[in-house]
mmCIF file of C-alpha atoms in Angstrom:
data_model
loop_
_atom_site.group_PDB
_atom_site.id
_atom_site.type_symbol
_atom_site.label_atom_id
_atom_site.label_comp_id
_atom_site.label_asym_id
_atom_site.label_seq_id
_atom_site.Cartn_x
_atom_site.Cartn_y
_atom_site.Cartn_z
ATOM 1 C CA ASP G 92 -50.289 10.741 -53.019
ATOM 2 C CA GLN G 93 -51.039 9.640 -56.562
ATOM 3 C CA GLN G 94 -51.486 5.870 -56.348
ATOM 4 C CA VAL G 95 -52.318 5.498 -60.032
ATOM 5 C CA LYS G 96 -50.222 7.449 -62.515
ATOM 6 C CA GLN G 97 -50.445 8.037 -66.218
ATOM 7 C CA ASN G 98 -47.254 9.878 -67.006
ATOM 8 C CA SER G 99 -48.031 10.708 -70.613
ATOM 9 C CA PRO G 100 -50.579 13.534 -70.825
ATOM 10 C CA SER G 101 -51.034 12.995 -74.548
ATOM 11 C CA LEU G 102 -50.314 10.590 -77.380
ATOM 12 C CA SER G 103 -50.623 11.116 -81.122
ATOM 13 C CA VAL G 104 -50.704 8.216 -83.611
ATOM 14 C CA GLN G 105 -51.526 7.630 -87.244
ATOM 15 C CA GLU G 106 -54.659 5.774 -88.236
ATOM 16 C CA GLY G 107 -53.983 2.052 -88.608
ATOM 17 C CA ARG G 108 -50.985 2.072 -86.271
ATOM 18 C CA ILE G 109 -50.792 0.775 -82.725
ATOM 19 C CA SER G 110 -51.616 3.039 -79.764
ATOM 20 C CA ILE G 111 -49.992 2.124 -76.452
ATOM 21 C CA LEU G 112 -51.201 3.862 -73.306
ATOM 22 C CA ASN G 113 -49.333 3.274 -70.076
ATOM 23 C CA CYS G 114 -50.288 3.294 -66.416
ATOM 24 C CA ASP G 115 -48.282 2.723 -63.227
ATOM 25 C CA TYR G 116 -49.535 2.099 -59.721
ATOM 26 C CA THR G 117 -47.901 2.141 -56.328
ATOM 27 C CA ASN G 118 -50.407 0.328 -54.109
ATOM 28 C CA SER G 119 -49.570 -3.382 -54.169
ATOM 29 C CA MET G 120 -53.007 -4.148 -52.702
ATOM 30 C CA PHE G 121 -54.724 -3.241 -55.966
ATOM 31 C CA ASP G 122 -55.904 -6.442 -57.599
ATOM 32 C CA TYR G 123 -58.245 -5.350 -60.367
ATOM 33 C CA PHE G 124 -57.675 -2.769 -63.075
ATOM 34 C CA LEU G 125 -59.933 -1.036 -65.552
ATOM 35 C CA TRP G 126 -59.632 1.296 -68.512
ATOM 36 C CA TYR G 127 -62.211 3.963 -69.265
ATOM 37 C CA LYS G 128 -62.613 6.110 -72.336
ATOM 38 C CA LYS G 129 -64.040 9.628 -72.219
ATOM 39 C CA TYR G 130 -65.210 11.895 -75.010
ATOM 40 C CA PRO G 131 -65.641 15.634 -74.354
ATOM 41 C CA ALA G 132 -68.937 16.554 -72.657
ATOM 42 C CA GLU G 133 -69.668 12.887 -71.916
ATOM 43 C CA GLY G 134 -69.098 10.652 -68.924
ATOM 44 C CA PRO G 135 -66.380 7.983 -69.001
ATOM 45 C CA THR G 136 -67.391 4.616 -70.413
ATOM 46 C CA PHE G 137 -65.927 1.268 -69.458
ATOM 47 C CA LEU G 138 -63.536 -0.205 -72.017
ATOM 48 C CA ILE G 139 -61.730 -3.256 -70.673
ATOM 49 C CA SER G 140 -60.520 -4.698 -67.376
ATOM 50 C CA ILE G 141 -58.040 -7.212 -66.016
ATOM 51 C CA SER G 142 -57.691 -9.152 -62.813
ATOM 52 C CA SER G 143 -54.327 -9.400 -61.095
ATOM 53 C CA ILE G 144 -54.320 -13.165 -61.626
ATOM 54 C CA LYS G 145 -53.963 -12.575 -65.363
ATOM 55 C CA ASP G 146 -51.299 -10.847 -67.418
ATOM 56 C CA LYS G 147 -53.352 -10.197 -70.528
ATOM 57 C CA ASN G 148 -56.948 -9.598 -71.512
ATOM 58 C CA GLU G 149 -58.140 -9.037 -75.046
ATOM 59 C CA ASP G 150 -61.376 -7.633 -76.458
ATOM 60 C CA GLY G 151 -61.388 -6.989 -80.184
ATOM 61 C CA ARG G 152 -58.924 -4.231 -81.008
ATOM 62 C CA PHE G 153 -58.184 -3.601 -77.325
ATOM 63 C CA THR G 154 -55.702 -5.551 -75.212
ATOM 64 C CA VAL G 155 -54.632 -4.804 -71.677
ATOM 65 C CA PHE G 156 -51.338 -6.134 -70.334
ATOM 66 C CA LEU G 157 -50.468 -6.316 -66.655
ATOM 67 C CA ASN G 158 -46.959 -6.616 -65.223
ATOM 68 C CA LYS G 159 -47.466 -7.083 -61.494
ATOM 69 C CA SER G 160 -43.805 -7.104 -60.569
ATOM 70 C CA ALA G 161 -43.339 -3.726 -62.240
ATOM 71 C CA LYS G 162 -46.752 -2.452 -61.073
ATOM 72 C CA HIS G 163 -47.429 -1.446 -64.627
ATOM 73 C CA LEU G 164 -50.281 -1.919 -67.063
ATOM 74 C CA SER G 165 -50.737 -0.883 -70.653
ATOM 75 C CA LEU G 166 -53.589 -0.621 -73.107
ATOM 76 C CA HIS G 167 -52.906 -1.513 -76.740
ATOM 77 C CA ILE G 168 -55.263 -0.436 -79.492
ATOM 78 C CA VAL G 169 -54.652 -2.124 -82.849
ATOM 79 C CA PRO G 170 -55.411 -0.798 -85.388
ATOM 80 C CA SER G 171 -56.081 2.714 -84.139
ATOM 81 C CA GLN G 172 -59.014 4.584 -85.654
ATOM 82 C CA PRO G 173 -59.897 8.300 -85.619
ATOM 83 C CA GLY G 174 -62.961 7.454 -83.516
ATOM 84 C CA ASP G 175 -60.608 6.247 -80.778
ATOM 85 C CA SER G 176 -59.537 9.854 -80.165
ATOM 86 C CA ALA G 177 -60.550 10.493 -76.551
ATOM 87 C CA VAL G 178 -59.174 10.718 -73.033
ATOM 88 C CA TYR G 179 -58.253 7.340 -71.550
ATOM 89 C CA PHE G 180 -58.211 6.765 -67.809
ATOM 90 C CA CYS G 181 -56.828 3.754 -66.025
ATOM 91 C CA ALA G 182 -58.330 2.842 -62.668
ATOM 92 C CA ALA G 183 -57.576 0.375 -59.907
ATOM 93 C CA ILE G 184 -59.380 -1.224 -57.006
ATOM 94 C CA GLN G 185 -58.503 -3.390 -54.046
ATOM 95 C CA ARG G 186 -60.997 -6.224 -53.975
ATOM 96 C CA ALA G 187 -59.434 -8.688 -51.572
ATOM 97 C CA GLY G 188 -59.729 -7.363 -48.056
ATOM 98 C CA GLY G 189 -61.100 -4.063 -49.290
ATOM 99 C CA THR G 190 -64.450 -2.545 -48.560
ATOM 100 C CA SER G 191 -67.533 -3.575 -50.436
ATOM 101 C CA TYR G 192 -67.980 -0.013 -51.591
ATOM 102 C CA GLY G 193 -65.931 -0.575 -54.698
ATOM 103 C CA LYS G 194 -64.011 2.664 -54.651
ATOM 104 C CA LEU G 195 -61.946 3.131 -57.804
ATOM 105 C CA THR G 196 -58.730 5.142 -57.885
ATOM 106 C CA PHE G 197 -58.136 6.848 -61.234
ATOM 107 C CA GLY G 198 -55.054 8.065 -63.048
ATOM 108 C CA GLN G 199 -54.687 11.535 -64.551
ATOM 109 C CA GLY G 200 -55.725 10.454 -68.026
ATOM 110 C CA THR G 201 -54.005 10.413 -71.429
ATOM 111 C CA ILE G 202 -55.399 12.300 -74.400
ATOM 112 C CA LEU G 203 -55.164 10.071 -77.478
ATOM 113 C CA THR G 204 -55.372 11.660 -80.912
ATOM 114 C CA VAL G 205 -55.559 9.389 -83.940
ATOM 115 C CA HIS G 206 -54.848 11.193 -87.205
ATOM 116 C CA PRO G 207 -56.476 10.029 -90.458
ATOM 117 C CA ASP L 865 -80.290 0.388 -70.898
ATOM 118 C CA VAL L 866 -78.946 1.413 -67.510
ATOM 119 C CA LYS L 867 -78.677 5.067 -66.819
ATOM 120 C CA VAL L 868 -77.131 7.646 -64.580
ATOM 121 C CA THR L 869 -78.673 11.047 -65.163
ATOM 122 C CA GLN L 870 -77.204 14.340 -64.055
ATOM 123 C CA SER L 871 -79.773 17.105 -64.031
ATOM 124 C CA SER L 872 -77.670 19.820 -65.665
ATOM 125 C CA ARG L 873 -75.033 19.679 -68.415
ATOM 126 C CA TYR L 874 -73.822 23.245 -67.900
ATOM 127 C CA LEU L 875 -74.167 25.575 -64.920
ATOM 128 C CA VAL L 876 -72.859 29.062 -64.234
ATOM 129 C CA LYS L 877 -73.019 30.258 -60.642
ATOM 130 C CA ARG L 878 -71.731 33.227 -58.709
ATOM 131 C CA THR L 879 -69.138 33.082 -55.955
ATOM 132 C CA GLY L 880 -70.793 32.474 -52.599
ATOM 133 C CA GLU L 881 -73.929 30.844 -53.988
ATOM 134 C CA LYS L 882 -75.143 27.500 -52.686
ATOM 135 C CA VAL L 883 -75.131 25.018 -55.548
ATOM 136 C CA PHE L 884 -76.948 21.707 -55.853
ATOM 137 C CA LEU L 885 -75.881 19.065 -58.363
ATOM 138 C CA GLU L 886 -78.359 16.233 -58.745
ATOM 139 C CA CYS L 887 -77.757 12.664 -59.852
ATOM 140 C CA VAL L 888 -80.308 9.904 -60.366
ATOM 141 C CA GLN L 889 -79.701 6.257 -61.293
ATOM 142 C CA ASP L 890 -82.260 3.701 -62.375
ATOM 143 C CA MET L 891 -80.263 0.530 -61.700
ATOM 144 C CA ASP L 892 -81.091 0.040 -58.011
ATOM 145 C CA HIS L 893 -77.369 0.400 -57.239
ATOM 146 C CA GLU L 894 -76.238 0.662 -53.643
ATOM 147 C CA ASN L 895 -73.047 2.627 -54.248
ATOM 148 C CA MET L 896 -72.920 6.126 -55.674
ATOM 149 C CA PHE L 897 -69.977 8.472 -56.163
ATOM 150 C CA TRP L 898 -69.174 12.074 -56.965
ATOM 151 C CA TYR L 899 -65.923 12.887 -58.775
ATOM 152 C CA ARG L 900 -64.516 16.031 -60.267
ATOM 153 C CA GLN L 901 -62.343 16.002 -63.358
ATOM 154 C CA ASP L 902 -59.631 18.600 -63.879
ATOM 155 C CA PRO L 903 -56.918 18.660 -66.565
ATOM 156 C CA GLY L 904 -53.752 16.960 -65.383
ATOM 157 C CA LEU L 905 -55.399 15.746 -62.192
ATOM 158 C CA GLY L 906 -57.719 13.083 -63.547
ATOM 159 C CA LEU L 907 -60.803 12.035 -61.623
ATOM 160 C CA ARG L 908 -60.720 12.817 -57.922
ATOM 161 C CA LEU L 909 -63.259 11.407 -55.502
ATOM 162 C CA ILE L 910 -65.239 13.981 -53.525
ATOM 163 C CA TYR L 911 -67.793 11.867 -51.633
ATOM 164 C CA PHE L 912 -69.426 8.500 -51.949
ATOM 165 C CA SER L 913 -72.415 6.724 -50.475
ATOM 166 C CA TYR L 914 -72.900 3.016 -49.944
ATOM 167 C CA ASP L 915 -76.499 3.147 -48.779
ATOM 168 C CA VAL L 916 -79.385 5.490 -48.181
ATOM 169 C CA LYS L 917 -78.481 8.206 -45.660
ATOM 170 C CA MET L 918 -74.900 6.892 -45.531
ATOM 171 C CA LYS L 919 -71.968 8.918 -46.812
ATOM 172 C CA GLU L 920 -68.203 8.829 -46.713
ATOM 173 C CA LYS L 921 -65.605 11.462 -47.515
ATOM 174 C CA GLY L 922 -63.453 10.881 -50.530
ATOM 175 C CA ASP L 923 -60.074 12.426 -51.246
ATOM 176 C CA ILE L 924 -61.169 16.063 -51.652
ATOM 177 C CA PRO L 925 -64.344 16.677 -49.588
ATOM 178 C CA GLU L 926 -63.536 20.222 -48.450
ATOM 179 C CA GLY L 927 -66.153 22.731 -49.518
ATOM 180 C CA TYR L 928 -68.675 20.032 -50.421
ATOM 181 C CA SER L 929 -71.425 18.050 -48.760
ATOM 182 C CA VAL L 930 -73.791 15.352 -50.021
ATOM 183 C CA SER L 931 -77.272 14.043 -49.440
ATOM 184 C CA ARG L 932 -78.760 10.636 -50.114
ATOM 185 C CA GLU L 933 -82.347 10.493 -48.942
ATOM 186 C CA LYS L 934 -83.426 7.912 -51.532
ATOM 187 C CA LYS L 935 -81.493 5.032 -53.044
ATOM 188 C CA GLU L 936 -81.702 6.354 -56.579
ATOM 189 C CA ARG L 937 -80.675 9.948 -55.871
ATOM 190 C CA PHE L 938 -77.324 11.349 -54.733
ATOM 191 C CA SER L 939 -76.899 15.109 -54.479
ATOM 192 C CA LEU L 940 -73.677 17.089 -54.285
ATOM 193 C CA ILE L 941 -73.872 20.440 -52.502
ATOM 194 C CA LEU L 942 -71.404 23.287 -52.753
ATOM 195 C CA GLU L 943 -72.121 25.222 -49.576
ATOM 196 C CA SER L 944 -70.556 28.465 -50.805
ATOM 197 C CA ALA L 945 -69.266 28.221 -54.344
ATOM 198 C CA SER L 946 -65.760 29.445 -55.071
ATOM 199 C CA THR L 947 -63.891 29.905 -58.334
ATOM 200 C CA ASN L 948 -61.600 26.937 -57.588
ATOM 201 C CA GLN L 949 -64.674 24.722 -57.721
ATOM 202 C CA THR L 950 -65.043 25.419 -61.422
ATOM 203 C CA SER L 951 -64.765 21.921 -62.861
ATOM 204 C CA MET L 952 -66.460 18.997 -64.580
ATOM 205 C CA TYR L 953 -68.462 17.027 -62.007
ATOM 206 C CA LEU L 954 -69.165 13.366 -62.654
ATOM 207 C CA CYS L 955 -71.617 11.151 -60.828
ATOM 208 C CA ALA L 956 -71.298 7.369 -60.944
ATOM 209 C CA SER L 957 -73.022 4.352 -59.510
ATOM 210 C CA ARG L 958 -72.034 0.751 -58.907
ATOM 211 C CA GLY L 959 -73.988 -2.310 -57.977
ATOM 212 C CA GLY L 960 -72.738 -4.783 -55.440
ATOM 213 C CA GLY L 961 -71.170 -8.161 -55.963
ATOM 214 C CA ARG L 962 -68.412 -8.871 -58.443
ATOM 215 C CA ILE L 963 -69.073 -6.005 -60.812
ATOM 216 C CA TYR L 964 -66.401 -3.437 -60.112
ATOM 217 C CA GLY L 965 -66.879 -0.915 -62.853
ATOM 218 C CA TYR L 966 -68.913 2.218 -62.548
ATOM 219 C CA THR L 967 -71.648 3.615 -64.735
ATOM 220 C CA PHE L 968 -71.097 7.328 -65.142
ATOM 221 C CA GLY L 969 -73.447 10.170 -65.884
ATOM 222 C CA SER L 970 -72.687 12.630 -68.674
ATOM 223 C CA GLY L 971 -71.231 15.178 -66.296
ATOM 224 C CA THR L 972 -72.027 18.734 -65.249
ATOM 225 C CA ARG L 973 -69.673 21.488 -66.333
ATOM 226 C CA LEU L 974 -69.837 24.037 -63.494
ATOM 227 C CA THR L 975 -68.369 27.498 -63.876
ATOM 228 C CA VAL L 976 -68.169 29.726 -60.799
ATOM 229 C CA VAL L 977 -67.704 33.403 -61.601
#
Protein backbone atom coordinates (compact mmCIF):
# COMPACT_ATOMS: atom_id res chain seq x y z
CA ASP A 1 0.00 0.00 0.00
CA GLN A 2 2.02 2.90 -1.35
CA GLN A 3 0.51 5.99 0.26
CA VAL A 4 3.00 8.36 -1.35
CA LYS A 5 3.83 7.83 -5.01
CA GLN A 6 6.34 9.34 -7.36
CA ASN A 7 5.40 7.87 -10.70
CA SER A 8 8.35 9.19 -12.67
CA PRO A 9 11.50 7.21 -11.86
CA SER A 10 13.68 9.70 -13.71
CA LEU A 11 13.69 13.15 -15.26
CA SER A 12 16.25 14.75 -17.56
CA VAL A 13 16.41 18.52 -18.17
CA GLN A 14 18.76 21.04 -19.69
CA GLU A 15 20.66 23.47 -17.51
CA GLY A 16 18.72 26.71 -17.08
CA ARG A 17 15.34 25.12 -17.75
CA ILE A 18 12.62 24.29 -15.26
CA SER A 19 12.54 20.90 -13.51
CA ILE A 20 9.14 19.72 -12.30
CA LEU A 21 8.98 16.71 -9.99
CA ASN A 22 5.60 15.27 -9.11
CA CYS A 23 4.21 13.40 -6.13
CA ASP A 24 0.76 11.96 -5.38
CA TYR A 25 -0.63 10.74 -2.09
CA THR A 26 -3.66 8.72 -1.13
CA ASN A 27 -3.99 9.32 2.61
CA SER A 28 -6.21 12.37 3.12
CA MET A 29 -5.00 12.60 6.73
CA PHE A 30 -1.56 13.78 5.62
CA ASP A 31 -1.26 17.46 6.42
CA TYR A 32 2.41 18.28 6.02
CA PHE A 33 4.70 17.50 3.11
CA LEU A 34 8.45 17.62 2.63
CA TRP A 35 10.96 17.22 -0.17
CA TYR A 36 14.37 15.67 0.37
CA LYS A 37 17.34 15.55 -1.93
CA LYS A 38 19.85 12.70 -1.93
CA TYR A 39 23.25 12.42 -3.55
CA PRO A 40 24.86 8.98 -3.98
CA ALA A 41 26.60 7.66 -0.85
CA GLU A 42 25.04 10.42 1.27
CA GLY A 43 21.95 10.63 3.44
CA PRO A 44 18.91 12.61 2.27
CA THR A 45 18.89 16.30 3.14
CA PHE A 46 15.83 18.44 3.73
CA LEU A 47 14.96 20.78 0.87
CA ILE A 48 11.58 22.42 1.37
CA SER A 49 8.23 21.73 3.03
CA ILE A 50 4.62 22.84 2.89
CA SER A 51 1.69 22.72 5.25
CA SER A 52 -1.71 21.64 4.01
CA ILE A 53 -3.11 25.08 4.83
CA LYS A 54 -0.99 26.54 2.05
CA ASP A 55 -0.90 25.90 -1.68
CA LYS A 56 2.57 27.24 -2.37
CA ASN A 57 5.89 27.66 -0.61
CA GLU A 58 8.96 29.21 -2.16
CA ASP A 59 12.63 29.14 -1.17
CA GLY A 60 15.03 30.59 -3.71
CA ARG A 61 15.03 28.45 -6.83
CA PHE A 62 12.72 25.88 -5.24
CA THR A 63 8.93 26.11 -5.08
CA VAL A 64 6.53 23.48 -3.85
CA PHE A 65 2.90 23.51 -4.94
CA LEU A 66 0.14 21.60 -3.19
CA ASN A 67 -3.23 20.71 -4.70
CA LYS A 68 -5.20 19.16 -1.85
CA SER A 69 -8.26 18.28 -3.87
CA ALA A 70 -6.12 16.29 -6.30
CA LYS A 71 -3.84 14.98 -3.52
CA HIS A 72 -0.92 16.11 -5.59
CA LEU A 73 2.22 18.12 -4.94
CA SER A 74 5.03 19.22 -7.19
CA LEU A 75 8.50 20.62 -6.78
CA HIS A 76 9.68 23.24 -9.28
CA ILE A 77 13.35 24.06 -9.66
CA VAL A 78 14.06 27.21 -11.69
CA PRO A 79 16.61 27.53 -13.15
CA SER A 80 17.95 24.00 -12.97
CA GLN A 81 21.68 23.56 -12.41
CA PRO A 82 23.94 20.52 -12.91
CA GLY A 83 24.50 20.44 -9.14
CA ASP A 84 20.78 19.73 -8.72
CA SER A 85 21.32 16.27 -10.21
CA ALA A 86 20.27 13.91 -7.41
CA VAL A 87 17.43 11.69 -6.25
CA TYR A 88 14.44 13.63 -4.93
CA PHE A 89 12.04 12.10 -2.43
CA CYS A 90 8.72 13.52 -1.36
CA ALA A 91 7.45 12.66 2.10
CA ALA A 92 4.26 13.17 4.06
CA ILE A 93 3.16 13.15 7.67
CA GLN A 94 -0.10 13.29 9.57
CA ARG A 95 0.32 15.90 12.27
CA ALA A 96 -3.23 16.51 13.43
CA GLY A 97 -4.42 13.55 15.44
CA GLY A 98 -1.28 11.59 14.62
CA THR A 99 1.31 10.30 17.01
CA SER A 100 4.03 12.50 18.34
CA TYR A 101 6.60 10.18 16.84
CA GLY A 102 6.68 12.09 13.59
CA LYS A 103 6.78 9.14 11.25
CA LEU A 104 7.34 10.21 7.65
CA THR A 105 6.07 8.22 4.69
CA PHE A 106 8.31 8.51 1.63
CA GLY A 107 7.75 8.12 -2.09
CA GLN A 108 9.91 5.98 -4.36
CA GLY A 109 12.10 8.86 -5.48
CA THR A 110 12.81 10.52 -8.83
CA ILE A 111 16.30 10.68 -10.29
CA LEU A 112 16.87 14.17 -11.71
CA THR A 113 19.67 14.70 -14.21
CA VAL A 114 20.48 18.24 -15.28
CA HIS A 115 22.65 18.40 -18.40
CA PRO A 116 25.08 21.29 -18.92
CA ASP B 1 26.19 21.51 13.35
CA VAL B 2 23.81 18.69 14.20
CA LYS B 3 24.88 15.23 13.32
CA VAL B 4 23.71 11.71 12.83
CA THR B 5 26.64 9.34 12.51
CA GLN B 6 26.48 5.82 11.15
CA SER B 7 29.49 3.77 12.14
CA SER B 8 30.17 2.14 8.78
CA ARG B 9 29.84 3.44 5.21
CA TYR B 10 30.31 0.05 3.57
CA LEU B 11 29.92 -3.46 4.97
CA VAL B 12 30.20 -6.89 3.39
CA LYS B 13 28.82 -9.80 5.40
CA ARG B 14 28.17 -13.46 4.78
CA THR B 15 24.76 -15.09 4.71
CA GLY B 16 23.74 -16.20 8.19
CA GLU B 17 25.96 -13.75 10.05
CA LYS B 18 24.56 -11.51 12.77
CA VAL B 19 25.05 -7.90 11.73
CA PHE B 20 24.99 -4.76 13.85
CA LEU B 21 24.48 -1.32 12.33
CA GLU B 22 25.13 1.52 14.73
CA CYS B 23 23.73 5.04 14.70
CA VAL B 24 24.55 7.91 17.05
CA GLN B 25 23.01 11.39 17.16
CA ASP B 26 24.24 14.39 19.09
CA MET B 27 21.05 16.47 19.07
CA ASP B 28 19.32 15.00 22.13
CA HIS B 29 16.47 13.88 19.85
CA GLU B 30 13.78 11.61 21.23
CA ASN B 31 12.79 9.94 17.96
CA MET B 32 15.09 7.76 15.90
CA PHE B 33 14.38 5.73 12.77
CA TRP B 34 15.90 3.06 10.58
CA TYR B 35 15.03 2.99 6.87
CA ARG B 36 16.32 1.00 3.96
CA GLN B 37 16.54 2.43 0.47
CA ASP B 38 16.13 0.24 -2.59
CA PRO B 39 15.79 1.33 -6.24
CA GLY B 40 12.17 1.78 -7.23
CA LEU B 41 10.96 1.27 -3.67
CA GLY B 42 12.14 4.48 -2.05
CA LEU B 43 12.71 4.66 1.69
CA ARG B 44 10.92 2.02 3.72
CA LEU B 45 10.68 2.19 7.48
CA ILE B 46 12.09 -0.81 9.35
CA TYR B 47 11.84 0.23 13.01
CA PHE B 48 11.63 3.40 15.02
CA SER B 49 12.07 4.42 18.62
CA TYR B 50 10.44 7.30 20.45
CA ASP B 51 12.33 6.96 23.71
CA VAL B 52 15.05 4.99 25.42
CA LYS B 53 14.22 1.27 25.52
CA MET B 54 11.08 1.91 23.46
CA LYS B 55 10.68 0.58 19.93
CA GLU B 56 7.98 0.19 17.34
CA LYS B 57 7.82 -1.87 14.17
CA GLY B 58 7.77 -0.01 10.91
CA ASP B 59 6.53 -1.29 7.58
CA ILE B 60 9.15 -4.00 6.98
CA PRO B 61 10.46 -5.27 10.35
CA GLU B 62 10.86 -8.94 9.40
CA GLY B 63 14.40 -10.19 9.82
CA TYR B 64 15.44 -7.17 11.89
CA SER B 65 15.52 -6.09 15.50
CA VAL B 66 16.65 -2.90 17.23
CA SER B 67 18.14 -1.73 20.48
CA ARG B 68 18.02 1.64 22.17
CA GLU B 69 19.78 1.53 25.51
CA LYS B 70 20.82 5.20 25.45
CA LYS B 71 19.04 8.21 24.01
CA GLU B 72 21.78 9.01 21.52
CA ARG B 73 22.28 5.51 20.13
CA PHE B 74 19.95 3.36 18.02
CA SER B 75 21.21 0.03 16.72
CA LEU B 76 19.76 -2.09 13.93
CA ILE B 77 20.40 -5.83 14.16
CA LEU B 78 20.11 -8.35 11.36
CA GLU B 79 19.69 -11.59 13.27
CA SER B 80 20.76 -13.82 10.38
CA ALA B 81 21.75 -11.87 7.31
CA SER B 82 20.28 -12.89 3.98
CA THR B 83 21.04 -11.73 0.45
CA ASN B 84 17.70 -9.89 0.20
CA GLN B 85 18.90 -7.63 2.99
CA THR B 86 21.56 -6.20 0.71
CA SER B 87 20.60 -2.53 0.69
CA MET B 88 21.43 1.03 1.72
CA TYR B 89 20.48 1.52 5.37
CA LEU B 90 19.68 5.01 6.59
CA CYS B 91 19.35 6.16 10.18
CA ALA B 92 17.49 9.36 11.04
CA SER B 93 16.52 11.31 14.10
CA ARG B 94 13.88 13.89 14.89
CA GLY B 95 13.33 16.18 17.81
CA GLY B 96 9.92 16.76 19.28
CA GLY B 97 7.61 19.69 18.87
CA ARG B 98 6.78 21.31 15.56
CA ILE B 99 9.86 20.25 13.66
CA TYR B 100 8.77 17.43 11.40
CA GLY B 101 11.78 16.84 9.24
CA TYR B 102 14.43 14.27 9.92
CA THR B 103 18.19 14.57 10.06
CA PHE B 104 19.71 11.61 8.27
CA GLY B 105 23.03 9.89 8.60
CA SER B 106 25.19 9.23 5.55
CA GLY B 107 23.98 5.67 5.22
CA THR B 108 25.54 2.21 5.35
CA ARG B 109 25.77 0.23 2.14
CA LEU B 110 25.42 -3.41 3.25
CA THR B 111 26.18 -6.26 0.90
CA VAL B 112 25.31 -9.80 2.00
CA VAL B 113 27.10 -12.50 0.03
